[in-house]
Short mmCIF file of C-alpha atoms in Angstrom, two decimals:
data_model
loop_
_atom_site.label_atom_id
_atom_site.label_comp_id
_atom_site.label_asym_id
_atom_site.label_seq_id
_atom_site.Cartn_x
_atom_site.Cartn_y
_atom_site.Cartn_z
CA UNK A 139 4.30 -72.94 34.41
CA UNK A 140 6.70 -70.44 32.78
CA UNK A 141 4.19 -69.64 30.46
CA UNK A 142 1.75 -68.35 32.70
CA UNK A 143 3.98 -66.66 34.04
CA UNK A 144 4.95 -64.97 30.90
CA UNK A 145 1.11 -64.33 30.11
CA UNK A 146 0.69 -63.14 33.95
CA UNK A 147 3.79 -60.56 33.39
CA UNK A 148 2.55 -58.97 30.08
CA UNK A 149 -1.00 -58.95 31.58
CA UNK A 150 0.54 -56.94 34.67
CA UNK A 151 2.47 -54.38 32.47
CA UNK A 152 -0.36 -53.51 29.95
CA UNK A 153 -2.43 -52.95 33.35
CA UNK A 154 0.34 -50.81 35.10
CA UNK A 155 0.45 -48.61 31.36
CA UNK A 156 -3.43 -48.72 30.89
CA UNK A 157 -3.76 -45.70 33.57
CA UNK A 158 -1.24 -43.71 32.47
CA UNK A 159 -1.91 -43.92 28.96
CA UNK A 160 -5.84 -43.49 29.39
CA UNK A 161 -4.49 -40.41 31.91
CA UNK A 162 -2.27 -39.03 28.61
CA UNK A 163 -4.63 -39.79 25.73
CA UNK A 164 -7.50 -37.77 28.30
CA UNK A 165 -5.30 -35.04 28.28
CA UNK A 166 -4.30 -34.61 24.35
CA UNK A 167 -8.13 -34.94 23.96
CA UNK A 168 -8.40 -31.86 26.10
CA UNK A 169 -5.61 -29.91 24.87
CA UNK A 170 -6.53 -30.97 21.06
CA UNK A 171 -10.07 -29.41 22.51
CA UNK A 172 -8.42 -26.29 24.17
CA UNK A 173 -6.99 -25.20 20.67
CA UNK A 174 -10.31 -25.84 18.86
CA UNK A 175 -12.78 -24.07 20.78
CA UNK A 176 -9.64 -21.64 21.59
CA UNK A 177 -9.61 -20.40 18.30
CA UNK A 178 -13.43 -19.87 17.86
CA UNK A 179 -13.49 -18.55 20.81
CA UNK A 180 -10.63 -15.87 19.31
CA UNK A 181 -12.60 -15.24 16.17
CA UNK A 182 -15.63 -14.63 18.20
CA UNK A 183 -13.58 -11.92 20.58
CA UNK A 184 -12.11 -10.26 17.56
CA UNK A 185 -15.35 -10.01 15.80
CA UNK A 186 -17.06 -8.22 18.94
CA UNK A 187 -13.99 -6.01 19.07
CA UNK A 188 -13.67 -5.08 15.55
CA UNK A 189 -17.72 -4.04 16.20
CA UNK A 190 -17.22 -1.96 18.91
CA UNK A 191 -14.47 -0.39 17.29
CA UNK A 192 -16.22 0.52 14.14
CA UNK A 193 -18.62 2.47 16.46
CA UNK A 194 -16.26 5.01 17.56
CA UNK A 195 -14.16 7.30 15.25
CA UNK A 196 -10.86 4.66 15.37
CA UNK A 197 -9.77 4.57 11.77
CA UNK A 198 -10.10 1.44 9.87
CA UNK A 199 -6.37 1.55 9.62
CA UNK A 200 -5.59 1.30 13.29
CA UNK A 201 -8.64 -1.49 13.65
CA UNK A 202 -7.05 -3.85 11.07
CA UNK A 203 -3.95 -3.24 12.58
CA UNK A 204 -4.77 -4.10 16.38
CA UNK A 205 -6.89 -6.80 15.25
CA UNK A 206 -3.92 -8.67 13.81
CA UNK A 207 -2.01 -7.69 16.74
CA UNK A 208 -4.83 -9.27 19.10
CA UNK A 209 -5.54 -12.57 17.13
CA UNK A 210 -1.41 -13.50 17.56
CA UNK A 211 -1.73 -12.78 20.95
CA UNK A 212 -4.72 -14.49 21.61
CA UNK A 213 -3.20 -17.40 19.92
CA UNK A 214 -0.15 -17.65 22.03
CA UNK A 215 -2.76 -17.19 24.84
CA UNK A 216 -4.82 -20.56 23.21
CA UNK A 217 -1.31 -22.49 22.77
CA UNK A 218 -0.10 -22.25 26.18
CA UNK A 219 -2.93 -23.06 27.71
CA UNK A 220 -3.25 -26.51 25.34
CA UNK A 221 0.58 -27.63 26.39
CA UNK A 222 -0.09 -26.60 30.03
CA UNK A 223 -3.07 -29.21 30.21
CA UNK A 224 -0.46 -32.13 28.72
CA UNK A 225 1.19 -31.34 32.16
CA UNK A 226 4.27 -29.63 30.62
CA UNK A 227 5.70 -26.87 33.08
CA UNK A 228 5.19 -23.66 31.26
CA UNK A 229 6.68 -21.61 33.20
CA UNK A 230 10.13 -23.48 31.98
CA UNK A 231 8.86 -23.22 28.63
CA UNK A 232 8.22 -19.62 28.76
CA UNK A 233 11.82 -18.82 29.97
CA UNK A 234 12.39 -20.76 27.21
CA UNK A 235 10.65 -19.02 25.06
CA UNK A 236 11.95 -15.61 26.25
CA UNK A 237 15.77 -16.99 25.77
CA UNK A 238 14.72 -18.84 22.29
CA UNK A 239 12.88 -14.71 21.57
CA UNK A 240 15.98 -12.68 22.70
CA UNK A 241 18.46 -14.88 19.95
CA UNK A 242 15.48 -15.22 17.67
CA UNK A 243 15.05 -10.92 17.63
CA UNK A 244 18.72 -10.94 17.43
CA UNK A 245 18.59 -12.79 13.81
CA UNK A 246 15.74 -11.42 13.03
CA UNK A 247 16.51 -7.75 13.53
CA UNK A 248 14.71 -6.76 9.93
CA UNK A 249 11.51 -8.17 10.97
CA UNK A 250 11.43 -6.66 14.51
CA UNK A 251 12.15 -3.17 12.76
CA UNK A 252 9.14 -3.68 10.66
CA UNK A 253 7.05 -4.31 13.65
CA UNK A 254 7.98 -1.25 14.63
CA UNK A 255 7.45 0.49 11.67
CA UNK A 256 4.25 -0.92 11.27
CA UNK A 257 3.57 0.83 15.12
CA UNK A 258 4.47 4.01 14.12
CA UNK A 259 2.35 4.17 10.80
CA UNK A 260 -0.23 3.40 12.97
CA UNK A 261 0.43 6.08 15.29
CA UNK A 262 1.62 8.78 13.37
CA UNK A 263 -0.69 7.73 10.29
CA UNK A 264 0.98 9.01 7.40
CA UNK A 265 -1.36 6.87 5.26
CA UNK A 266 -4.40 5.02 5.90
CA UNK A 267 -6.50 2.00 3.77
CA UNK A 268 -7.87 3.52 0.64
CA UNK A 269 -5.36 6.05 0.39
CA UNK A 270 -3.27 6.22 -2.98
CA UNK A 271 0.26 6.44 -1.48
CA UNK A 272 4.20 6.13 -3.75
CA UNK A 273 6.32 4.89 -1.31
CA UNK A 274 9.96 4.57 -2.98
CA UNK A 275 9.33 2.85 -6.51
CA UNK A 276 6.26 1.32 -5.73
CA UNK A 277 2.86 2.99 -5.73
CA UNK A 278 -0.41 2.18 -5.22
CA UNK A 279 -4.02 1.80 -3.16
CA UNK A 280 -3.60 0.53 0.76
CA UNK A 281 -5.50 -2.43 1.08
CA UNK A 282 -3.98 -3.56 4.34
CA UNK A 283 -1.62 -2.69 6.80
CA UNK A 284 -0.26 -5.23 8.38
CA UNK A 285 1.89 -6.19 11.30
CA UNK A 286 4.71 -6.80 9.51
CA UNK A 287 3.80 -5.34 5.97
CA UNK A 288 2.06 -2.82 4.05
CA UNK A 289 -0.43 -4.17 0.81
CA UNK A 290 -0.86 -1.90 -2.04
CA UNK A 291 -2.66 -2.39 -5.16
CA UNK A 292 -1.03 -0.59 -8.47
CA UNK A 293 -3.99 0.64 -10.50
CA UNK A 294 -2.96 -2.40 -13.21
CA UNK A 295 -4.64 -4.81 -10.56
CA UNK A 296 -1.45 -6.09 -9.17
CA UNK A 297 -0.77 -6.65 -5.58
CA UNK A 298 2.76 -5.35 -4.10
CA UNK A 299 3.89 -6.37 -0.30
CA UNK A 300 6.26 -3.80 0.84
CA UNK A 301 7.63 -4.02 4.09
CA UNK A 302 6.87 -1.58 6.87
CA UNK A 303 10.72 -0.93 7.85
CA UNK A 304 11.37 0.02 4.05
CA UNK A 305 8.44 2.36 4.16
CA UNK A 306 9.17 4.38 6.55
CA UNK A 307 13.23 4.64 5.90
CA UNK A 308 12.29 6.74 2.88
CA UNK A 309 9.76 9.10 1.85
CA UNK A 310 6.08 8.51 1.61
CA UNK A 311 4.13 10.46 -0.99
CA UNK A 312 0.26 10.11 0.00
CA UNK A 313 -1.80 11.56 -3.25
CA UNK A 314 -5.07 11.07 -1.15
CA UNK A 315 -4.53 12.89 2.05
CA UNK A 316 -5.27 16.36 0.38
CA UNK A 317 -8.86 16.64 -0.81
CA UNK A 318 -7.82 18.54 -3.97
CA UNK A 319 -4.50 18.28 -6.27
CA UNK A 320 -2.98 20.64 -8.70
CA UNK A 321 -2.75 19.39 -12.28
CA UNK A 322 0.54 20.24 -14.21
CA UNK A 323 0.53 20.41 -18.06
CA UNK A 324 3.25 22.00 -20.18
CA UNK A 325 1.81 23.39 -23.57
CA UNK A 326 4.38 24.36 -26.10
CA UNK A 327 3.92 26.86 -29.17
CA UNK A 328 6.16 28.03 -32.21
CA UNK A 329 8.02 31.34 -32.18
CA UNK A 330 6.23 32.36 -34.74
CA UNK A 331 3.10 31.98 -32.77
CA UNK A 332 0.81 34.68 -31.60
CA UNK A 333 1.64 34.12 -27.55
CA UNK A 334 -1.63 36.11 -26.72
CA UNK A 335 -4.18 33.67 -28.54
CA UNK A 336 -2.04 30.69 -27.34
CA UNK A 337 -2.77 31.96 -24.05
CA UNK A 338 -6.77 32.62 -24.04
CA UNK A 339 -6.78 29.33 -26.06
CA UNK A 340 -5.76 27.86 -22.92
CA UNK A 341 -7.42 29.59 -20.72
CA UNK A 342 -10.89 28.90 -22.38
CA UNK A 343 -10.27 25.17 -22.26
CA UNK A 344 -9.69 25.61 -18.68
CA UNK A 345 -12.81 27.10 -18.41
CA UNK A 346 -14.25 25.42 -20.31
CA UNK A 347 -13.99 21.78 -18.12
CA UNK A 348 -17.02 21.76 -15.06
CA UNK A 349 -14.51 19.68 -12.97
CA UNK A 350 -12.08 22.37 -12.81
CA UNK A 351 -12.20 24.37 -9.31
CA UNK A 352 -12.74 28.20 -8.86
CA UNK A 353 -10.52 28.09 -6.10
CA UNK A 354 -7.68 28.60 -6.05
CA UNK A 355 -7.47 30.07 -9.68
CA UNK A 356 -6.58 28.21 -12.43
CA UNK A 357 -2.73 29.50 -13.71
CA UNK A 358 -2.15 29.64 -17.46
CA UNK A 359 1.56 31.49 -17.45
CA UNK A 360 4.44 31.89 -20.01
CA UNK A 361 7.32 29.78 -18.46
CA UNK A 362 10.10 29.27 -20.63
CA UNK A 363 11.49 30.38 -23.94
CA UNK A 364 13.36 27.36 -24.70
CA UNK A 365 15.55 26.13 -27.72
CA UNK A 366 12.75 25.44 -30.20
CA UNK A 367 9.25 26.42 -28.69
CA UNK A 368 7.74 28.62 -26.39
CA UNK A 369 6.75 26.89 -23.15
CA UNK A 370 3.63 27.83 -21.08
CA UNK A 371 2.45 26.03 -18.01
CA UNK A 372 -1.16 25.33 -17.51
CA UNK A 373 -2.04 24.61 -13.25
CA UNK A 374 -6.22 24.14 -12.95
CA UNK A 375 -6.75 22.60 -9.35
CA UNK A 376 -9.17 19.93 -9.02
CA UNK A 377 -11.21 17.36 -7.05
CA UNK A 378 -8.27 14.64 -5.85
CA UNK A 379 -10.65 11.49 -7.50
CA UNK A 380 -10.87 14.20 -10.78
CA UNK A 381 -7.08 14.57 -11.30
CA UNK A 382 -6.07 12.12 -13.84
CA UNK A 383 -9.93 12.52 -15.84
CA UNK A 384 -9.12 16.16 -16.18
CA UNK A 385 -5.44 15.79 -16.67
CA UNK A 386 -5.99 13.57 -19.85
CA UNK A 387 -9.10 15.44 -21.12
CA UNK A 388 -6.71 18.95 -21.36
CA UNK A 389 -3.97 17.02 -23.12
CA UNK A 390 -6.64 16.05 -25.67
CA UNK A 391 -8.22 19.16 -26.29
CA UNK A 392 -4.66 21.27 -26.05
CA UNK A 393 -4.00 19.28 -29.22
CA UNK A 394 -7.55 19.40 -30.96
CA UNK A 395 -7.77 22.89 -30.49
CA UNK A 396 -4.37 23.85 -31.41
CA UNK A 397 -4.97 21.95 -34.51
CA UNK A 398 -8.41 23.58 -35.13
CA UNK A 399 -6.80 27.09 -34.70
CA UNK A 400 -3.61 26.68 -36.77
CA UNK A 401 -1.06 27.00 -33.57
CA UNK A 402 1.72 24.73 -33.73
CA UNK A 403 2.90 22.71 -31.71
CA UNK A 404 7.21 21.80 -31.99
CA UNK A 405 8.77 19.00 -31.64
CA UNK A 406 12.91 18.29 -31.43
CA UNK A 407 13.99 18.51 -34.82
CA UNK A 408 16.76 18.72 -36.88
CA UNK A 409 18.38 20.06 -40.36
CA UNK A 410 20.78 18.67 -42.08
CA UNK A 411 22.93 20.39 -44.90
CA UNK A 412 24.68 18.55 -47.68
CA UNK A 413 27.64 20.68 -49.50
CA UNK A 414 29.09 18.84 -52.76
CA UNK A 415 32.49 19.80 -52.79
CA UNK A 416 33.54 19.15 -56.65
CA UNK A 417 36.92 17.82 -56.68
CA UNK A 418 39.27 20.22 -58.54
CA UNK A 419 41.98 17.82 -59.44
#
């Protein structure tokens, strides 16, 4: 008799939990289901976003950046909608979340200020993807700009993550903005030099180079009559993509025609005298 009446007791309890847990397993199937087609359906928005945007004049810059921006907001969206279907209160959980935010910003104070920083590059644009920007001792190609971050890519191949707060708290240098570029070359002579050929020498290599612009004119100018050579400065402007081509191809032909033509070209040197003092004792 006791035994049945064991049997009759366990058969009652898995029946009493049997609805419930059905109940709770239906609902982490849904929620489970809620994230799944929640995130395709996030992919989907963002890729009929990112398409309209490319059809107006937005920059790719800002589109990268408010599509990163939307897919973590969808995705909170997605997440709160799965733990609401479990039956949890959410709005409990979002007060939580907004106490659990204000301590959280409050350690986190570096990676709030890049958030903003990453806003304002966005906004005031100093540089944009595909731009060749130096930003403190890094430089590099943008390759993304990021919420948090900024990618560049050093012309070696290698990919630096600088973050957006350390961008903007120094100064940016964007080589790309500007659809031409002066190129700088100092070309150095002997005193003993004839300063007038020197000068036409460089002039006619100028000239000489297609990818050198009209305008503005080219500068070849004496600049300095330093310790041991005479310094002239040599300023063609140029296509921006052109600049280092045409910067290297004058350094090589500087030297082959200085060669060709007998000018030389000084170097730090030094001479050293040697007295033998006989010893009269």
């Amino acid at each position: 008799m006791e035994t049945t009446e064991l049997i009759n007791s366990i058969t009652q309890i898995f029946t009493d939990l049997a609805g419930p847990l059905a109940t709770f397993g239906k609902r982490i199937l849904f929620a489970v289901l809620i994230i799944v087609v929640g995130r395709w359906v996030v992919k989907l928005l963002l890729r009929i976003i990112n398409t309209a945007l490319e059809k107006t004049t937005i920059e790719e810059t800002v589109r990268i950046f408010v599509g990163n921006l939307l897919r973590t907001l969808f995705m909170i969206v997605v997440f709160i909608a799965a733990i609401n279907q479990l039956g949890i209160e959410t709005t409990s959980i979002i007060a939580m979340l907004g106490a659990a935010g204000l301590a959280i910003g409050l350690a986190l104070q570096g990676s709030l200020a890049n958030f903003a920083a990453g806003i304002l590059i966005v906004t005031f644009r100093p540089y944009k993807v595909g731009d060749y920007i130096q930003a403190g001792s890094a430089s590099g190609t943008v390759l993304d700009i990021q919420i948090f971050s900024t990618v560049l890519k050093t012309p070696d191949n290698k990919v630096i993550v600088i973050p957006n707060g350390t961008i903007m708290d120094g100064s940016i240098t964007n080589y790309s903005e500007q659809p031409t570029r002066r190129v700088d070359i100092v070309a150095s002579c002997g005193y003993e030099d004839d300063i007038d050929k020197v000068k036409q020498l460089l002039t006619d290599i100028i000239n000489q180079d297609d990818r050198v612009l009209d305008e503005p004119e080219p500068l070849v100018a004496l600049s300095e009559l330093a310790d041991n050579s005479i310094n002239f400065v040599v300023r063609p402007w140029v296509n921006s993509s052109d600049y280092f081509p045409v910067y290297y191809s004058l350094l090589e032909q500087i030297k082959k025609r200085f060669d060709k033509e007998g000018i030389s070209i000084p170097y730090p040197q030094r001479d050293i005298h040697i007295y033998n003092h006989e010893n009269k004792n």
